[in-house]
mmCIF file with all atom_site columns, C-alpha atoms in Angstrom:
data_model
loop_
_atom_site.group_PDB
_atom_site.id
_atom_site.type_symbol
_atom_site.label_atom_id
_atom_site.label_alt_id
_atom_site.label_comp_id
_atom_site.label_asym_id
_atom_site.label_entity_id
_atom_site.label_seq_id
_atom_site.pdbx_PDB_ins_code
_atom_site.Cartn_x
_atom_site.Cartn_y
_atom_site.Cartn_z
_atom_site.occupancy
_atom_site.B_iso_or_equiv
_atom_site.pdbx_formal_charge
_atom_site.auth_seq_id
_atom_site.auth_comp_id
_atom_site.auth_asym_id
_atom_site.auth_atom_id
_atom_site.pdbx_PDB_model_num
ATOM 1  C CA . UNK A 1 1  ? 271.945 71.281 178.246 1.00 70.00 ? 1  UNK A CA 1
ATOM 2  C CA . UNK A 1 2  ? 271.868 69.002 181.620 1.00 67.00 ? 2  UNK A CA 1
ATOM 3  C CA . UNK A 1 3  ? 270.302 71.357 183.448 1.00 69.00 ? 3  UNK A CA 1
ATOM 4  C CA . UNK A 1 4  ? 267.182 71.393 181.266 1.00 73.00 ? 4  UNK A CA 1
ATOM 5  C CA . UNK A 1 5  ? 267.276 67.604 180.327 1.00 83.00 ? 5  UNK A CA 1
ATOM 6  C CA . UNK A 1 6  ? 264.933 65.522 182.044 1.00 80.00 ? 6  UNK A CA 1
ATOM 7  C CA . UNK A 1 7  ? 265.974 61.971 182.748 1.00 82.00 ? 7  UNK A CA 1
ATOM 8  C CA . UNK A 1 8  ? 262.670 59.998 182.369 1.00 82.00 ? 8  UNK A CA 1
ATOM 9  C CA . UNK A 1 9  ? 262.197 57.261 185.072 1.00 85.00 ? 9  UNK A CA 1
ATOM 10 C CA . UNK A 1 10 ? 262.201 54.453 182.811 1.00 84.00 ? 10 UNK A CA 1
ATOM 11 C CA . UNK A 1 11 ? 265.654 55.190 181.385 1.00 83.00 ? 11 UNK A CA 1
ATOM 12 C CA . UNK A 1 12 ? 266.744 54.864 185.274 1.00 85.00 ? 12 UNK A CA 1
ATOM 13 C CA . UNK A 1 13 ? 264.728 51.731 185.587 1.00 87.00 ? 13 UNK A CA 1
ATOM 14 C CA . UNK A 1 14 ? 266.011 50.233 182.240 1.00 87.00 ? 14 UNK A CA 1
ATOM 15 C CA . UNK A 1 15 ? 269.466 51.520 183.011 1.00 89.00 ? 15 UNK A CA 1
ATOM 16 C CA . UNK A 1 16 ? 269.592 53.464 179.503 1.00 88.00 ? 16 UNK A CA 1
ATOM 17 C CA . UNK A 1 17 ? 272.954 54.827 178.191 1.00 92.00 ? 17 UNK A CA 1
ATOM 18 C CA . UNK A 1 18 ? 273.787 56.947 175.279 1.00 94.00 ? 18 UNK A CA 1
ATOM 19 C CA . UNK A 1 19 ? 272.914 59.304 172.876 1.00 96.00 ? 19 UNK A CA 1
ATOM 20 C CA . UNK A 1 20 ? 269.657 60.522 170.855 1.00 97.00 ? 20 UNK A CA 1
ATOM 21 C CA . UNK A 1 21 ? 270.546 61.990 167.577 1.00 98.00 ? 21 UNK A CA 1
ATOM 22 C CA . UNK A 1 22 ? 268.413 65.162 166.336 1.00 98.00 ? 22 UNK A CA 1
ATOM 23 C CA . UNK A 1 23 ? 267.954 67.343 163.907 1.00 98.00 ? 23 UNK A CA 1
ATOM 24 C CA . UNK A 1 24 ? 266.040 70.554 163.517 1.00 98.00 ? 24 UNK A CA 1
ATOM 25 C CA . UNK A 1 25 ? 265.967 73.889 162.038 1.00 98.00 ? 25 UNK A CA 1
ATOM 26 C CA . UNK A 1 26 ? 267.069 77.288 162.932 1.00 98.00 ? 26 UNK A CA 1
ATOM 27 C CA . UNK A 1 27 ? 264.661 79.812 161.296 1.00 97.00 ? 27 UNK A CA 1
ATOM 28 C CA . UNK A 1 28 ? 265.797 83.043 159.900 1.00 97.00 ? 28 UNK A CA 1
ATOM 29 C CA . UNK A 1 29 ? 264.359 84.695 163.303 1.00 96.00 ? 29 UNK A CA 1
ATOM 30 C CA . UNK A 1 30 ? 266.027 81.843 165.657 1.00 96.00 ? 30 UNK A CA 1
ATOM 31 C CA . UNK A 1 31 ? 262.928 79.590 166.467 1.00 97.00 ? 31 UNK A CA 1
ATOM 32 C CA . UNK A 1 32 ? 263.147 76.147 166.183 1.00 97.00 ? 32 UNK A CA 1
ATOM 33 C CA . UNK A 1 33 ? 261.214 74.093 163.898 1.00 97.00 ? 33 UNK A CA 1
ATOM 34 C CA . UNK A 1 34 ? 260.546 70.898 162.526 1.00 97.00 ? 34 UNK A CA 1
ATOM 35 C CA . UNK A 1 35 ? 262.511 68.740 165.228 1.00 97.00 ? 35 UNK A CA 1
ATOM 36 C CA . UNK A 1 36 ? 262.817 65.352 164.611 1.00 98.00 ? 36 UNK A CA 1
ATOM 37 C CA . UNK A 1 37 ? 265.011 62.308 165.658 1.00 98.00 ? 37 UNK A CA 1
ATOM 38 C CA . UNK A 1 38 ? 268.025 61.061 163.314 1.00 98.00 ? 38 UNK A CA 1
ATOM 39 C CA . UNK A 1 39 ? 268.963 58.166 165.122 1.00 98.00 ? 39 UNK A CA 1
ATOM 40 C CA . UNK A 1 40 ? 266.841 56.662 168.071 1.00 97.00 ? 40 UNK A CA 1
ATOM 41 C CA . UNK A 1 41 ? 268.301 55.349 171.576 1.00 96.00 ? 41 UNK A CA 1
ATOM 42 C CA . UNK A 1 42 ? 265.348 54.904 173.716 1.00 93.00 ? 42 UNK A CA 1
ATOM 43 C CA . UNK A 1 43 ? 261.489 56.090 172.924 1.00 94.00 ? 43 UNK A CA 1
ATOM 44 C CA . UNK A 1 44 ? 261.471 57.950 176.541 1.00 93.00 ? 44 UNK A CA 1
ATOM 45 C CA . UNK A 1 45 ? 264.714 59.485 175.599 1.00 94.00 ? 45 UNK A CA 1
ATOM 46 C CA . UNK A 1 46 ? 263.568 60.171 172.354 1.00 96.00 ? 46 UNK A CA 1
ATOM 47 C CA . UNK A 1 47 ? 260.726 62.010 173.708 1.00 95.00 ? 47 UNK A CA 1
ATOM 48 C CA . UNK A 1 48 ? 262.740 63.868 176.269 1.00 94.00 ? 48 UNK A CA 1
ATOM 49 C CA . UNK A 1 49 ? 265.154 65.046 173.828 1.00 95.00 ? 49 UNK A CA 1
ATOM 50 C CA . UNK A 1 50 ? 262.422 66.345 171.474 1.00 96.00 ? 50 UNK A CA 1
ATOM 51 C CA . UNK A 1 51 ? 260.843 68.312 174.314 1.00 94.00 ? 51 UNK A CA 1
ATOM 52 C CA . UNK A 1 52 ? 264.039 69.579 175.162 1.00 94.00 ? 52 UNK A CA 1
ATOM 53 C CA . UNK A 1 53 ? 264.987 71.021 171.885 1.00 96.00 ? 53 UNK A CA 1
ATOM 54 C CA . UNK A 1 54 ? 260.861 72.605 171.115 1.00 95.00 ? 54 UNK A CA 1
ATOM 55 C CA . UNK A 1 55 ? 261.395 74.240 174.305 1.00 93.00 ? 55 UNK A CA 1
ATOM 56 C CA . UNK A 1 56 ? 264.975 75.889 173.842 1.00 93.00 ? 56 UNK A CA 1
ATOM 57 C CA . UNK A 1 57 ? 264.862 79.461 173.195 1.00 93.00 ? 57 UNK A CA 1
ATOM 58 C CA . UNK A 1 58 ? 265.621 81.431 170.265 1.00 94.00 ? 58 UNK A CA 1
ATOM 59 C CA . UNK A 1 59 ? 268.931 80.503 168.842 1.00 95.00 ? 59 UNK A CA 1
ATOM 60 C CA . UNK A 1 60 ? 270.985 82.946 167.183 1.00 95.00 ? 60 UNK A CA 1
ATOM 61 C CA . UNK A 1 61 ? 270.128 82.359 163.138 1.00 95.00 ? 61 UNK A CA 1
ATOM 62 C CA . UNK A 1 62 ? 272.779 81.852 160.688 1.00 96.00 ? 62 UNK A CA 1
ATOM 63 C CA . UNK A 1 63 ? 273.807 85.037 158.586 1.00 96.00 ? 63 UNK A CA 1
ATOM 64 C CA . UNK A 1 64 ? 274.466 84.630 154.602 1.00 96.00 ? 64 UNK A CA 1
ATOM 65 C CA . UNK A 1 65 ? 275.797 87.618 152.681 1.00 96.00 ? 65 UNK A CA 1
ATOM 66 C CA . UNK A 1 66 ? 274.461 89.750 156.023 1.00 96.00 ? 66 UNK A CA 1
ATOM 67 C CA . UNK A 1 67 ? 270.912 88.263 155.417 1.00 97.00 ? 67 UNK A CA 1
ATOM 68 C CA . UNK A 1 68 ? 269.288 85.802 158.506 1.00 97.00 ? 68 UNK A CA 1
ATOM 69 C CA . UNK A 1 69 ? 268.665 82.405 156.718 1.00 97.00 ? 69 UNK A CA 1
ATOM 70 C CA . UNK A 1 70 ? 267.167 79.191 157.852 1.00 97.00 ? 70 UNK A CA 1
ATOM 71 C CA . UNK A 1 71 ? 269.605 76.582 158.494 1.00 97.00 ? 71 UNK A CA 1
ATOM 72 C CA . UNK A 1 72 ? 269.295 72.844 159.324 1.00 98.00 ? 72 UNK A CA 1
ATOM 73 C CA . UNK A 1 73 ? 271.545 71.753 162.944 1.00 97.00 ? 73 UNK A CA 1
ATOM 74 C CA . UNK A 1 74 ? 271.863 67.948 164.323 1.00 97.00 ? 74 UNK A CA 1
ATOM 75 C CA . UNK A 1 75 ? 272.721 67.641 167.998 1.00 96.00 ? 75 UNK A CA 1
ATOM 76 C CA . UNK A 1 76 ? 273.469 64.911 169.790 1.00 96.00 ? 76 UNK A CA 1
ATOM 77 C CA . UNK A 1 77 ? 272.178 64.184 173.008 1.00 94.00 ? 77 UNK A CA 1
ATOM 78 C CA . UNK A 1 78 ? 273.626 62.577 176.056 1.00 93.00 ? 78 UNK A CA 1
ATOM 79 C CA . UNK A 1 79 ? 271.671 60.225 178.411 1.00 91.00 ? 79 UNK A CA 1
ATOM 80 C CA . UNK A 1 80 ? 273.014 58.149 181.264 1.00 87.00 ? 80 UNK A CA 1
ATOM 81 C CA . UNK A 1 81 ? 270.581 56.606 183.624 1.00 80.00 ? 81 UNK A CA 1
ATOM 82 C CA . UNK A 1 82 ? 273.263 57.663 186.640 1.00 82.00 ? 82 UNK A CA 1
ATOM 83 C CA . UNK A 1 83 ? 273.274 61.521 185.781 1.00 72.00 ? 83 UNK A CA 1
ATOM 84 C CA . UNK A 1 84 ? 270.873 63.831 187.666 1.00 58.00 ? 84 UNK A CA 1
#
């Protein structure tokens, strides 16, 4: 994840460190849907987190009784102005 997360310039300038808490649905086909911010850190971090999630490759979908199903997933995305 760190490889693909772009730390915005404003985050470095403002010396922001913390986590953005996100939520999204992994569909029965593994596509990412309905990405949203559950707990914000800072606007630029939130936007970078959503971009990261929306550009993720397909996930392996959840399976219930042998059938792929949609599931909501939560992910913490860390930001540290000193990284990258």
